[in-house]
Coordinates of N, CA and C in Angstrom, one line a residue:
M1 N -29.4 -94.1 -81.9 CA -28.2 -92.7 -80.8 C -29.5 -91.4 -80.3
T2 N -29.3 -91.0 -78.8 CA -29.7 -89.7 -78.4 C -29.6 -88.7 -78.8
A3 N -29.6 -88.4 -80.1 CA -29.0 -86.5 -80.1 C -29.5 -86.1 -79.0
L4 N -28.3 -85.1 -78.3 CA -28.7 -83.9 -77.8 C -28.7 -82.8 -78.8
R5 N -29.7 -81.5 -78.3 CA -30.4 -80.6 -79.1 C -29.5 -79.4 -79.0
R6 N -29.3 -78.2 -78.9 CA -28.5 -77.1 -79.0 C -27.2 -76.8 -78.6
R7 N -26.0 -76.5 -79.4 CA -24.6 -76.8 -78.8 C -24.7 -76.3 -77.8
E8 N -25.2 -75.0 -77.4 CA -24.7 -74.3 -76.4 C -25.2 -75.1 -74.7
T9 N -25.7 -75.9 -75.4 CA -26.0 -76.5 -73.9 C -26.4 -78.0 -73.5
L10 N -25.3 -78.2 -74.4 CA -24.7 -79.9 -75.1 C -24.7 -80.9 -73.4
T11 N -23.3 -79.3 -72.6 CA -22.9 -80.2 -71.9 C -23.5 -80.2 -70.2
S12 N -24.6 -79.1 -69.9 CA -25.7 -78.9 -69.1 C -26.4 -80.7 -69.5
Q13 N -27.1 -80.9 -71.1 CA -27.7 -81.4 -71.4 C -27.6 -83.2 -70.8
L14 N -26.6 -83.3 -71.2 CA -25.8 -84.5 -70.8 C -25.5 -85.2 -68.9
T15 N -25.0 -83.7 -68.9 CA -24.8 -84.2 -67.2 C -26.6 -84.2 -67.1
R16 N -27.5 -83.2 -67.2 CA -28.7 -83.4 -66.3 C -29.8 -85.4 -67.2
T17 N -29.3 -86.2 -68.4 CA -29.6 -86.9 -68.6 C -28.9 -88.1 -67.8
L18 N -27.4 -87.5 -67.5 CA -26.7 -88.8 -66.7 C -27.7 -88.9 -65.2
T19 N -27.4 -86.9 -64.3 CA -28.0 -87.1 -63.4 C -29.2 -87.8 -63.0
G20 N -30.2 -87.8 -64.0 CA -31.7 -88.2 -63.9 C -31.1 -89.6 -63.5
R21 N -30.8 -90.2 -64.8 CA -30.2 -92.0 -64.9 C -29.8 -92.3 -63.3
I22 N -28.9 -91.7 -62.7 CA -28.7 -92.2 -61.1 C -29.9 -91.6 -60.3
A23 N -30.9 -90.6 -61.0 CA -32.0 -90.6 -59.8 C -33.0 -91.6 -60.0
Q24 N -32.8 -91.8 -61.3 CA -33.8 -93.2 -61.4 C -33.7 -94.7 -61.1
G25 N -32.2 -94.9 -61.1 CA -31.8 -95.5 -60.6 C -31.4 -96.6 -61.4
M26 N -31.6 -96.3 -62.7 CA -30.8 -97.1 -64.3 C -29.6 -96.4 -63.8
L27 N -28.8 -96.0 -63.1 CA -27.1 -96.2 -63.1 C -26.7 -96.1 -61.3
K28 N -26.9 -97.2 -60.4 CA -26.8 -97.6 -59.1 C -25.4 -97.2 -58.4
P29 N -25.6 -96.8 -56.8 CA -23.8 -96.8 -56.4 C -23.1 -97.8 -56.6
G30 N -22.5 -97.5 -57.1 CA -21.2 -98.2 -57.8 C -21.4 -99.0 -59.0
D31 N -21.8 -98.5 -59.9 CA -21.8 -98.8 -61.4 C -20.9 -97.8 -61.7
K32 N -20.8 -98.6 -62.8 CA -19.6 -97.9 -64.3 C -20.4 -97.2 -64.6
L33 N -19.7 -95.8 -65.0 CA -20.2 -94.9 -65.9 C -20.1 -95.8 -67.2
P34 N -21.0 -95.4 -68.5 CA -20.5 -95.5 -69.5 C -19.2 -95.1 -70.4
S35 N -18.5 -95.7 -70.9 CA -17.3 -95.5 -71.3 C -17.0 -93.9 -72.0
E36 N -16.3 -93.1 -72.3 CA -16.5 -91.7 -73.2 C -17.1 -92.3 -74.7
Q37 N -16.6 -93.6 -74.6 CA -16.8 -93.4 -76.5 C -17.8 -94.2 -77.1
E38 N -18.9 -94.3 -75.7 CA -20.1 -95.0 -75.3 C -21.2 -93.7 -75.6
L39 N -20.3 -92.8 -74.5 CA -21.3 -91.9 -74.6 C -21.2 -90.9 -75.5
I40 N -20.2 -90.7 -76.2 CA -20.0 -90.2 -77.8 C -21.4 -90.6 -79.0
E41 N -20.8 -91.8 -79.1 CA -21.6 -92.6 -79.9 C -22.8 -92.4 -79.5
E42 N -23.9 -92.4 -78.2 CA -25.2 -92.6 -78.0 C -26.0 -91.6 -77.9
F43 N -25.1 -90.2 -77.8 CA -25.9 -88.9 -77.4 C -25.3 -87.6 -78.4
G44 N -23.9 -88.6 -79.6 CA -23.6 -87.3 -80.9 C -22.7 -86.7 -80.3
V45 N -22.0 -86.2 -79.2 CA -21.4 -85.2 -78.9 C -19.8 -85.4 -79.1
S46 N -19.1 -84.3 -79.0 CA -17.8 -84.6 -78.7 C -17.1 -85.5 -77.7
R47 N -15.7 -85.7 -77.6 CA -15.7 -85.9 -76.3 C -15.2 -85.2 -75.2
T48 N -14.9 -83.7 -76.0 CA -14.5 -82.5 -74.7 C -16.0 -82.2 -73.9
V49 N -17.5 -82.6 -74.5 CA -18.6 -82.5 -74.0 C -18.5 -83.9 -73.0
V50 N -18.7 -84.9 -73.1 CA -18.5 -85.5 -72.1 C -17.6 -85.9 -71.4
R51 N -16.6 -85.2 -71.2 CA -15.8 -85.1 -70.7 C -15.9 -83.8 -69.4
E52 N -16.5 -82.5 -70.1 CA -16.9 -81.5 -69.3 C -18.4 -82.5 -68.0
A53 N -19.4 -82.6 -68.5 CA -19.9 -83.6 -67.8 C -19.5 -84.1 -66.9
I54 N -18.4 -85.4 -67.4 CA -17.7 -86.3 -66.4 C -17.7 -85.1 -65.3
S55 N -16.4 -83.8 -65.0 CA -16.1 -83.6 -64.4 C -17.0 -82.7 -63.4
S56 N -18.5 -82.2 -64.2 CA -19.7 -82.0 -63.6 C -20.1 -82.3 -62.4
L57 N -20.3 -84.2 -62.5 CA -20.8 -85.0 -62.1 C -20.0 -84.8 -60.7
R58 N -18.2 -85.3 -61.4 CA -17.7 -85.3 -59.9 C -17.2 -84.5 -59.5
A59 N -17.3 -83.0 -59.6 CA -17.0 -82.1 -59.1 C -18.0 -82.0 -57.8
A60 N -19.7 -82.4 -58.6 CA -20.9 -82.1 -57.9 C -20.7 -83.4 -56.3
G61 N -20.3 -83.9 -56.9 CA -20.1 -85.6 -55.8 C -20.5 -86.7 -56.1
M62 N -21.4 -86.8 -57.3 CA -21.8 -87.6 -57.7 C -21.2 -88.9 -58.1
V63 N -20.1 -88.9 -59.2 CA -19.2 -89.8 -59.3 C -17.7 -89.9 -58.8
A64 N -17.3 -91.3 -59.1 CA -16.0 -90.5 -58.7 C -15.1 -91.1 -59.8
T65 N -14.0 -90.8 -60.4 CA -12.9 -91.5 -61.4 C -11.9 -92.3 -60.7
Q66 N -11.5 -93.3 -61.2 CA -10.4 -94.0 -61.5 C -9.4 -94.1 -63.1
Q67 N -8.2 -93.4 -62.4 CA -7.3 -93.1 -64.1 C -7.6 -94.0 -64.5
G68 N -7.6 -94.8 -65.9 CA -7.5 -95.4 -67.0 C -9.2 -96.5 -66.6
V69 N -9.6 -96.3 -65.5 CA -11.0 -97.5 -65.6 C -12.2 -97.0 -66.0
G70 N -12.8 -95.3 -65.2 CA -13.1 -95.2 -65.4 C -14.4 -93.9 -64.5
A71 N -15.7 -93.7 -64.6 CA -16.2 -93.4 -63.4 C -17.3 -94.1 -62.6
F72 N -17.1 -94.1 -61.7 CA -18.2 -94.7 -60.9 C -19.1 -93.7 -60.0
V73 N -20.2 -94.3 -59.9 CA -20.9 -93.6 -59.5 C -21.4 -93.6 -57.3
Q74 N -21.3 -92.6 -57.0 CA -20.9 -92.5 -56.0 C -22.6 -93.2 -54.7
A75 N -21.7 -93.6 -53.9 CA -22.8 -94.1 -52.2 C -23.3 -93.3 -52.5
D76 N -23.3 -91.8 -52.1 CA -24.0 -90.6 -51.8 C -24.6 -89.8 -52.5
A77 N -24.9 -90.4 -53.8 CA -24.8 -89.5 -55.4 C -25.6 -88.3 -55.1
L78 N -27.4 -88.6 -54.2 CA -28.0 -88.1 -54.5 C -28.4 -87.3 -53.0
T79 N -27.2 -86.8 -52.3 CA -27.8 -86.8 -50.7 C -27.2 -85.3 -51.2
Q80 N -27.3 -84.6 -52.1 CA -27.4 -83.0 -52.0 C -27.9 -81.6 -51.3
P81 N -27.6 -81.2 -51.0 CA -28.7 -80.0 -49.9 C -29.1 -79.1 -50.4
F82 N -28.1 -78.6 -51.7 CA -27.9 -77.2 -51.6 C -28.3 -77.7 -53.1
R83 N -29.0 -76.7 -54.1 CA -29.8 -76.6 -55.3 C -29.5 -75.3 -56.0
I84 N -28.8 -75.4 -57.6 CA -29.1 -74.0 -58.0 C -29.9 -74.6 -59.2
D85 N -30.8 -74.3 -60.1 CA -31.4 -74.7 -61.4 C -30.4 -74.7 -62.3
E86 N -29.2 -75.6 -62.7 CA -28.6 -75.6 -64.0 C -28.9 -74.8 -65.5
A87 N -30.5 -75.0 -65.2 CA -31.0 -74.6 -67.0 C -30.3 -73.0 -67.0
N88 N -30.7 -72.6 -65.9 CA -30.4 -71.1 -65.7 C -28.8 -70.5 -66.2
L89 N -28.4 -71.4 -65.5 CA -27.1 -71.4 -66.2 C -26.3 -71.2 -67.4
D90 N -27.2 -71.5 -68.2 CA -27.3 -71.5 -69.7 C -27.5 -69.5 -70.6
L91 N -28.4 -69.2 -69.0 CA -28.0 -67.6 -69.6 C -27.1 -66.9 -68.6
L92 N -26.5 -66.1 -69.2 CA -25.3 -64.8 -69.2 C -25.4 -64.4 -67.1
K93 N -26.7 -64.4 -67.3 CA -26.9 -63.3 -66.2 C -27.2 -63.7 -65.1
E94 N -27.0 -65.5 -65.3 CA -27.1 -66.3 -64.0 C -25.8 -66.9 -64.0
V95 N -24.7 -66.6 -65.2 CA -23.7 -67.0 -64.9 C -23.1 -65.8 -64.2
I96 N -23.3 -64.4 -64.2 CA -22.6 -64.1 -64.1 C -23.5 -63.6 -62.2
S97 N -24.4 -64.3 -61.8 CA -24.9 -64.1 -60.5 C -24.1 -65.2 -59.5
V98 N -23.4 -66.1 -60.1 CA -22.8 -67.3 -59.4 C -21.7 -66.7 -59.8
L99 N -20.7 -66.0 -60.5 CA -19.7 -65.4 -60.4 C -19.5 -64.5 -58.9
E100 N -21.0 -63.7 -58.5 CA -20.9 -63.3 -57.8 C -20.6 -64.0 -56.1
L101 N -21.5 -64.6 -56.5 CA -21.4 -66.4 -55.4 C -19.9 -66.4 -55.2
R102 N -19.2 -66.7 -56.4 CA -17.6 -67.3 -55.9 C -17.4 -66.1 -54.9
I103 N -17.4 -64.6 -55.9 CA -16.5 -63.5 -55.1 C -17.0 -63.9 -53.5
A104 N -18.0 -64.0 -52.8 CA -18.4 -64.6 -51.7 C -17.5 -64.9 -50.5
L105 N -17.8 -66.4 -51.3 CA -17.8 -67.4 -51.2 C -15.8 -67.6 -50.9
E106 N -14.9 -68.0 -52.8 CA -14.3 -68.3 -52.2 C -12.9 -67.0 -52.4
A107 N -13.1 -65.7 -51.9 CA -12.1 -64.8 -51.6 C -12.1 -65.3 -50.2
E108 N -12.9 -65.3 -49.7 CA -12.3 -65.7 -48.0 C -12.3 -67.2 -47.9
A109 N -12.5 -67.9 -48.8 CA -12.3 -69.7 -48.7 C -10.5 -69.4 -48.2
C110 N -10.1 -68.4 -50.0 CA -8.6 -67.9 -50.2 C -7.4 -67.6 -49.0
A111 N -8.5 -66.8 -48.6 CA -7.6 -66.0 -47.5 C -7.5 -66.6 -46.3
L112 N -8.2 -67.9 -46.1 CA -8.2 -69.2 -44.9 C -7.5 -70.5 -45.5
A113 N -7.0 -70.3 -47.1 CA -6.5 -71.2 -47.0 C -4.8 -70.7 -46.9
A114 N -4.9 -69.6 -47.0 CA -3.2 -69.2 -47.3 C -2.9 -69.5 -45.3
Q115 N -3.6 -68.7 -44.7 CA -3.2 -69.2 -43.1 C -3.4 -70.8 -43.0
R116 N -3.6 -71.8 -43.5 CA -4.0 -73.2 -43.0 C -3.4 -74.1 -43.7
R117 N -3.0 -73.5 -45.0 CA -2.5 -74.8 -46.0 C -1.5 -75.3 -45.4
G118 N -0.9 -76.8 -46.1 CA 0.3 -77.7 -45.7 C 0.9 -77.5 -47.6
E119 N 1.6 -77.9 -46.8 CA 3.0 -78.4 -48.4 C 2.0 -79.6 -49.3
M120 N 1.4 -80.3 -48.8 CA 0.1 -81.1 -49.1 C -0.7 -80.7 -50.8
H121 N -1.4 -79.6 -50.0 CA -2.2 -78.6 -50.6 C -1.0 -78.0 -51.8
L122 N -0.7 -77.0 -51.4 CA 0.9 -76.5 -52.2 C 0.9 -77.5 -53.3
A123 N 1.2 -78.5 -53.3 CA 2.1 -79.5 -54.5 C 0.4 -80.1 -55.1
A124 N -0.5 -80.2 -55.0 CA -1.8 -79.8 -55.5 C -2.1 -78.8 -56.2
M125 N -1.8 -78.1 -55.7 CA -2.1 -76.8 -56.5 C -1.3 -76.4 -58.1
R126 N 0.2 -77.1 -57.2 CA 0.8 -76.5 -58.2 C 0.8 -77.8 -59.2
V127 N 0.5 -79.6 -59.1 CA 0.0 -80.2 -60.0 C -1.0 -79.6 -61.1
A128 N -1.8 -79.3 -60.2 CA -3.6 -78.3 -61.3 C -3.3 -77.1 -61.6
L129 N -2.4 -76.6 -61.4 CA -1.5 -75.3 -63.0 C -1.2 -76.0 -63.9
D130 N 0.2 -76.9 -63.5 CA 0.7 -77.5 -64.8 C -0.1 -77.8 -65.4
R131 N -0.8 -78.7 -64.5 CA -1.5 -79.7 -66.1 C -2.4 -79.0 -67.0
M132 N -2.6 -77.7 -66.2 CA -3.6 -76.7 -67.0 C -3.1 -76.0 -67.7
E133 N -1.5 -76.0 -67.5 CA -1.2 -75.1 -68.6 C -0.5 -76.0 -69.8
A134 N -0.5 -77.7 -69.5 CA -0.2 -78.7 -70.6 C -1.3 -78.5 -71.6
A135 N -2.4 -79.1 -70.8 CA -3.6 -78.9 -71.2 C -3.6 -77.7 -72.7
I136 N -3.7 -76.7 -72.2 CA -3.8 -74.7 -72.6 C -2.7 -75.0 -74.2
E137 N -1.8 -76.4 -73.8 CA -0.6 -75.8 -74.6 C -1.2 -77.2 -76.1
A138 N -1.3 -78.0 -75.4 CA -1.9 -78.9 -76.4 C -3.7 -78.6 -76.6
S139 N -3.9 -77.6 -76.5 CA -5.1 -77.3 -77.2 C -6.6 -79.0 -76.4
D140 N -6.3 -78.8 -75.3 CA -7.1 -79.4 -74.5 C -8.1 -78.6 -73.9
D141 N -9.0 -79.9 -72.5 CA -10.1 -80.1 -72.3 C -9.5 -78.8 -70.5
A142 N -9.1 -77.6 -70.3 CA -8.4 -77.8 -69.1 C -9.4 -77.5 -68.1
V143 N -10.6 -77.5 -68.1 CA -12.0 -77.6 -66.8 C -11.4 -78.1 -65.6
S144 N -11.0 -79.4 -65.9 CA -10.7 -80.2 -65.1 C -9.5 -80.2 -63.9
P145 N -8.7 -79.5 -64.6 CA -8.1 -79.1 -63.9 C -8.1 -77.7 -62.9
D146 N -8.4 -76.7 -63.7 CA -9.0 -75.4 -62.9 C -10.0 -75.9 -61.8
L147 N -10.8 -76.7 -62.2 CA -11.6 -77.4 -60.9 C -11.1 -77.7 -59.4
D148 N -9.7 -78.5 -60.2 CA -8.9 -79.0 -59.1 C -8.4 -77.6 -58.1
F149 N -7.4 -77.7 -59.0 CA -7.3 -76.3 -58.6 C -8.1 -75.2 -56.9
H150 N -9.3 -75.3 -57.6 CA -10.4 -74.7 -57.1 C -10.3 -75.5 -55.7
R151 N -10.5 -76.2 -55.5 CA -11.1 -77.4 -55.1 C -10.2 -77.5 -53.9
T152 N -8.5 -77.7 -54.5 CA -7.5 -77.6 -53.3 C -7.5 -76.3 -52.2
I153 N -8.1 -75.4 -52.9 CA -8.0 -74.1 -51.9 C -8.9 -74.4 -51.2
A154 N -10.7 -75.1 -51.3 CA -11.1 -75.3 -50.4 C -10.9 -76.1 -49.3
E155 N -10.4 -77.1 -49.7 CA -10.1 -78.2 -48.8 C -8.8 -77.8 -47.7
A156 N -7.7 -76.6 -48.6 CA -6.9 -75.8 -47.5 C -7.5 -75.4 -46.8
T157 N -8.6 -74.6 -46.2 CA -9.1 -74.0 -45.8 C -9.5 -75.0 -44.3
G158 N -9.1 -76.4 -44.2 CA -9.4 -77.2 -42.8 C -11.1 -77.3 -42.8
N159 N -12.2 -76.3 -43.4 CA -13.1 -75.7 -42.9 C -13.9 -77.0 -44.0
A160 N -14.7 -78.3 -43.7 CA -15.2 -79.0 -44.5 C -16.5 -78.5 -44.8
H161 N -16.7 -77.3 -44.3 CA -18.6 -76.5 -44.9 C -17.9 -76.1 -46.3
F162 N -16.6 -75.8 -46.6 CA -16.1 -75.2 -47.3 C -16.7 -75.8 -48.8
T163 N -15.9 -77.0 -48.1 CA -15.3 -78.1 -49.2 C -16.6 -78.7 -49.9
H164 N -17.3 -79.5 -48.7 CA -18.8 -79.9 -49.6 C -19.8 -78.8 -49.7
L165 N -19.6 -77.3 -49.6 CA -20.1 -76.5 -50.9 C -19.1 -76.6 -52.0
F166 N -18.4 -77.1 -52.2 CA -17.7 -76.2 -53.5 C -17.8 -78.1 -54.3
S167 N -18.3 -79.4 -53.8 CA -18.5 -80.7 -54.1 C -19.3 -80.1 -54.7
Y168 N -20.2 -79.4 -54.0 CA -22.0 -79.2 -55.1 C -21.6 -78.3 -55.9
L169 N -21.0 -77.1 -55.9 CA -21.0 -76.3 -56.8 C -20.2 -76.4 -58.5
G170 N -19.4 -77.1 -57.5 CA -18.3 -77.7 -58.4 C -18.5 -77.0 -60.1
A171 N -18.7 -77.8 -61.1 CA -18.2 -77.0 -62.2 C -19.0 -75.6 -62.8
L172 N -20.6 -75.8 -61.9 CA -21.4 -74.4 -61.6 C -20.4 -73.1 -62.1
M173 N -19.2 -73.9 -60.6 CA -18.8 -72.0 -60.3 C -17.5 -71.9 -61.9
I174 N -17.7 -72.7 -62.7 CA -16.5 -72.2 -63.8 C -17.6 -72.0 -65.2
P175 N -17.4 -70.2 -65.2 CA -18.6 -70.3 -66.1 C -17.6 -70.9 -67.2
R176 N -16.7 -71.2 -68.4 CA -16.9 -71.8 -69.5 C -17.1 -72.7 -69.8
T177 N -17.8 -73.3 -68.7 CA -18.0 -75.1 -69.1 C -20.0 -74.6 -69.4
R178 N -20.2 -73.4 -69.3 CA -21.7 -73.3 -69.4 C -21.5 -72.2 -70.7
L179 N -20.8 -71.5 -71.2 CA -20.6 -70.6 -72.1 C -19.3 -70.5 -72.5
Q180 N -19.0 -69.9 -73.2 CA -17.9 -70.1 -74.5 C -17.1 -68.6 -73.8
T181 N -16.6 -68.3 -73.1 CA -16.5 -67.0 -72.1 C -15.0 -66.4 -72.7
F182 N -14.2 -67.4 -73.0 CA -13.0 -66.9 -74.0 C -13.7 -65.4 -74.9
R183 N -14.5 -65.8 -75.2 CA -14.9 -64.6 -76.7 C -15.0 -63.5 -76.3
F184 N -15.3 -63.6 -74.7 CA -15.4 -62.1 -74.4 C -14.2 -61.6 -74.0
F185 N -12.4 -62.5 -73.5 CA -11.6 -61.7 -72.9 C -10.3 -62.1 -73.5
A186 N -10.5 -62.7 -75.3 CA -10.0 -62.1 -76.1 C -10.1 -63.2 -77.3
D187 N -9.6 -62.7 -78.2 CA -9.6 -63.1 -79.3 C -9.3 -64.8 -79.7
D188 N -8.3 -65.5 -78.9 CA -7.7 -66.4 -78.8 C -8.0 -67.1 -77.8
R189 N -8.9 -68.3 -78.1 CA -9.0 -69.0 -76.6 C -8.4 -69.6 -75.9
A190 N -6.7 -69.9 -76.2 CA -5.3 -70.6 -75.7 C -4.8 -69.8 -74.5
E191 N -5.4 -67.7 -75.6 CA -5.0 -66.9 -75.0 C -5.9 -66.5 -73.2
Y192 N -6.8 -66.3 -73.6 CA -7.7 -66.4 -72.5 C -7.8 -67.6 -71.8
L193 N -7.4 -68.6 -71.8 CA -6.8 -69.6 -70.4 C -5.2 -68.8 -69.9
R194 N -4.7 -68.7 -71.0 CA -2.8 -67.9 -70.2 C -3.1 -67.3 -69.1
R195 N -4.3 -66.4 -69.2 CA -4.7 -65.5 -68.5 C -4.9 -66.1 -67.8
V196 N -6.5 -66.7 -67.6 CA -6.8 -67.6 -66.7 C -5.8 -68.1 -65.4
N197 N -4.5 -68.9 -66.1 CA -3.7 -69.4 -65.4 C -3.0 -68.6 -64.5
R198 N -2.2 -67.4 -65.3 CA -2.1 -66.8 -64.7 C -2.3 -65.6 -63.5
E199 N -3.9 -65.6 -63.5 CA -4.3 -65.6 -62.5 C -4.7 -66.3 -61.2
H200 N -4.5 -67.7 -62.0 CA -4.2 -68.3 -61.0 C -2.8 -69.0 -60.2
E201 N -2.2 -68.1 -60.9 CA -0.5 -68.0 -60.1 C -0.4 -67.5 -59.3
D202 N -0.8 -66.3 -59.4 CA -0.6 -65.4 -58.3 C -0.9 -65.3 -57.1
I203 N -2.7 -66.2 -56.7 CA -3.3 -67.0 -55.9 C -2.2 -68.0 -54.9
Y204 N -2.2 -68.7 -56.0 CA -0.6 -69.6 -55.7 C 0.2 -69.3 -55.0
Q205 N 0.7 -67.9 -55.8 CA 2.2 -67.2 -55.1 C 1.7 -66.8 -53.2
A206 N 0.5 -66.0 -53.2 CA 0.3 -65.1 -52.1 C -0.1 -66.8 -51.4
I207 N -0.7 -67.7 -51.6 CA -1.2 -69.4 -50.4 C 0.3 -69.0 -50.0
S208 N 1.2 -69.7 -50.7 CA 2.0 -70.3 -51.1 C 2.6 -69.0 -49.6
R209 N 2.8 -68.0 -49.8 CA 3.0 -66.9 -49.1 C 3.1 -67.1 -47.5
Q210 N 1.5 -67.7 -47.5 CA 0.6 -67.4 -46.3 C 0.8 -66.0 -45.8
D211 N 0.2 -64.9 -47.3 CA -0.2 -63.9 -46.8 C -2.0 -63.7 -47.2
S212 N -2.1 -63.7 -45.9 CA -3.9 -64.0 -46.4 C -4.2 -63.0 -47.2
D213 N -3.7 -61.1 -46.8 CA -4.8 -60.4 -47.3 C -4.4 -60.4 -49.2
A214 N -3.0 -60.5 -49.2 CA -3.1 -60.8 -50.4 C -3.9 -61.5 -51.8
A215 N -3.9 -62.7 -51.2 CA -4.3 -64.3 -51.5 C -6.1 -64.2 -51.9
R216 N -6.3 -63.7 -50.8 CA -8.1 -62.9 -50.9 C -8.1 -61.6 -51.6
S217 N -7.5 -60.9 -52.3 CA -7.6 -59.4 -53.4 C -7.0 -60.1 -54.6
A218 N -6.8 -61.7 -54.6 CA -6.0 -62.5 -56.0 C -7.6 -63.1 -56.6
M219 N -7.9 -63.2 -55.3 CA -9.1 -64.4 -56.0 C -10.0 -63.5 -55.9
R220 N -10.5 -62.5 -55.9 CA -11.6 -61.2 -55.9 C -10.9 -60.9 -57.1
L221 N -9.7 -60.2 -57.1 CA -9.6 -60.0 -59.0 C -9.5 -60.5 -60.0
H222 N -9.6 -62.1 -59.9 CA -9.7 -63.1 -60.7 C -10.7 -63.6 -60.7
L223 N -12.0 -63.9 -60.2 CA -13.1 -63.1 -60.4 C -14.0 -62.4 -60.8
S224 N -13.6 -61.4 -60.0 CA -14.1 -60.0 -61.0 C -13.5 -59.9 -62.3
N225 N -12.5 -60.2 -62.4 CA -12.1 -59.8 -63.8 C -13.8 -60.8 -64.7
S226 N -13.5 -62.1 -64.3 CA -14.7 -63.0 -65.2 C -15.8 -62.2 -64.8
R227 N -16.0 -61.9 -63.9 CA -17.6 -61.3 -63.5 C -17.6 -59.6 -65.0
E228 N -16.8 -58.6 -64.7 CA -16.7 -57.3 -65.0 C -17.4 -57.8 -67.4
R229 N -15.9 -59.2 -67.2 CA -16.2 -59.0 -68.7 C -17.9 -59.6 -68.9
L230 N -18.3 -61.0 -68.2 CA -19.4 -61.1 -68.6 C -19.9 -59.6 -68.8
R231 N -20.0 -59.2 -67.6 CA -21.4 -57.6 -67.9 C -20.8 -57.1 -68.8
K232 N -19.8 -56.2 -69.6 CA -19.8 -55.8 -70.2 C -20.9 -56.6 -71.6
A233 N -20.2 -58.3 -72.0 CA -21.0 -58.7 -73.1 C -22.2 -59.0 -72.7
M234 N -22.7 -58.8 -71.9 CA -24.0 -58.5 -71.5 C -25.0 -57.5 -72.3
D235 N -23.9 -56.3 -72.0 CA -24.5 -54.6 -72.3 C -24.7 -55.0 -73.5
Q236 N -23.7 -56.0 -74.5 CA -23.2 -55.4 -75.8 C -24.2 -56.4 -76.2
G237 N -25.0 -57.1 -75.5 CA -25.9 -57.9 -76.1 C -25.5 -59.8 -75.7
S238 N -26.3 -60.5 -75.4 CA -26.0 -61.7 -75.7 C -25.7 -62.3 -76.7
P239 N -24.2 -63.3 -76.7 CA -23.8 -63.6 -77.2 C -24.2 -65.4 -78.1
S240 N -24.4 -65.2 -79.6 CA -24.6 -66.3 -79.9 C -23.6 -67.6 -79.9
Q241 N -25.0 -68.7 -79.4 CA -23.3 -69.9 -79.5 C -24.0 -70.8 -80.2
S242 N -23.1 -71.0 -80.6 CA -23.0 -72.0 -81.9 C -21.7 -73.4 -81.8

């Protein structure tokens, strides 16, 4: 068993390990990744860690998943032109920096999405919100539907540059995949995620109405809430991760 080390970085360690195997040709384009159970047994991690790592690879465009079949390495898995050092994302300060990047990008993307979205985009956003709600109530991993919601907004802009950038940033842009941020938002994890989803609902409603100003403001508020609470946590001292 190739056990991973510190709990707060298990997802990023597993993501880097799998990325390394792809880069080294151990996993080639078209190859199927090991199953969830195989990864759990090899690395000694939980199913949630495995799913978050696969979500990170999928969001980065390195793998594609097929329901009930598994994850497969993409042909262009290693052709990403933009890089952020993921190791730094284990630091609260760097997570805040990425949130600032998100505010700049996603607020304007949301305004464009409100102008240009189609019914298919609204339907995909609705599915993502419903999946996230169901995951929250089941105490399950809600990262994947969260990513899908934000990715659909990027797609709804009709601007491929937003979509390509989001495909790289992916899970790097969802801070709770690197830090247990619900600790800073509420005493209860489920309540924190419900609050996140209520903010998503406000964004969805503004996009649905094609109200660009409201959509921009709702996204900015959503991301700024995360940033300000994390800033407060940083001022109080870096949290211990377990």
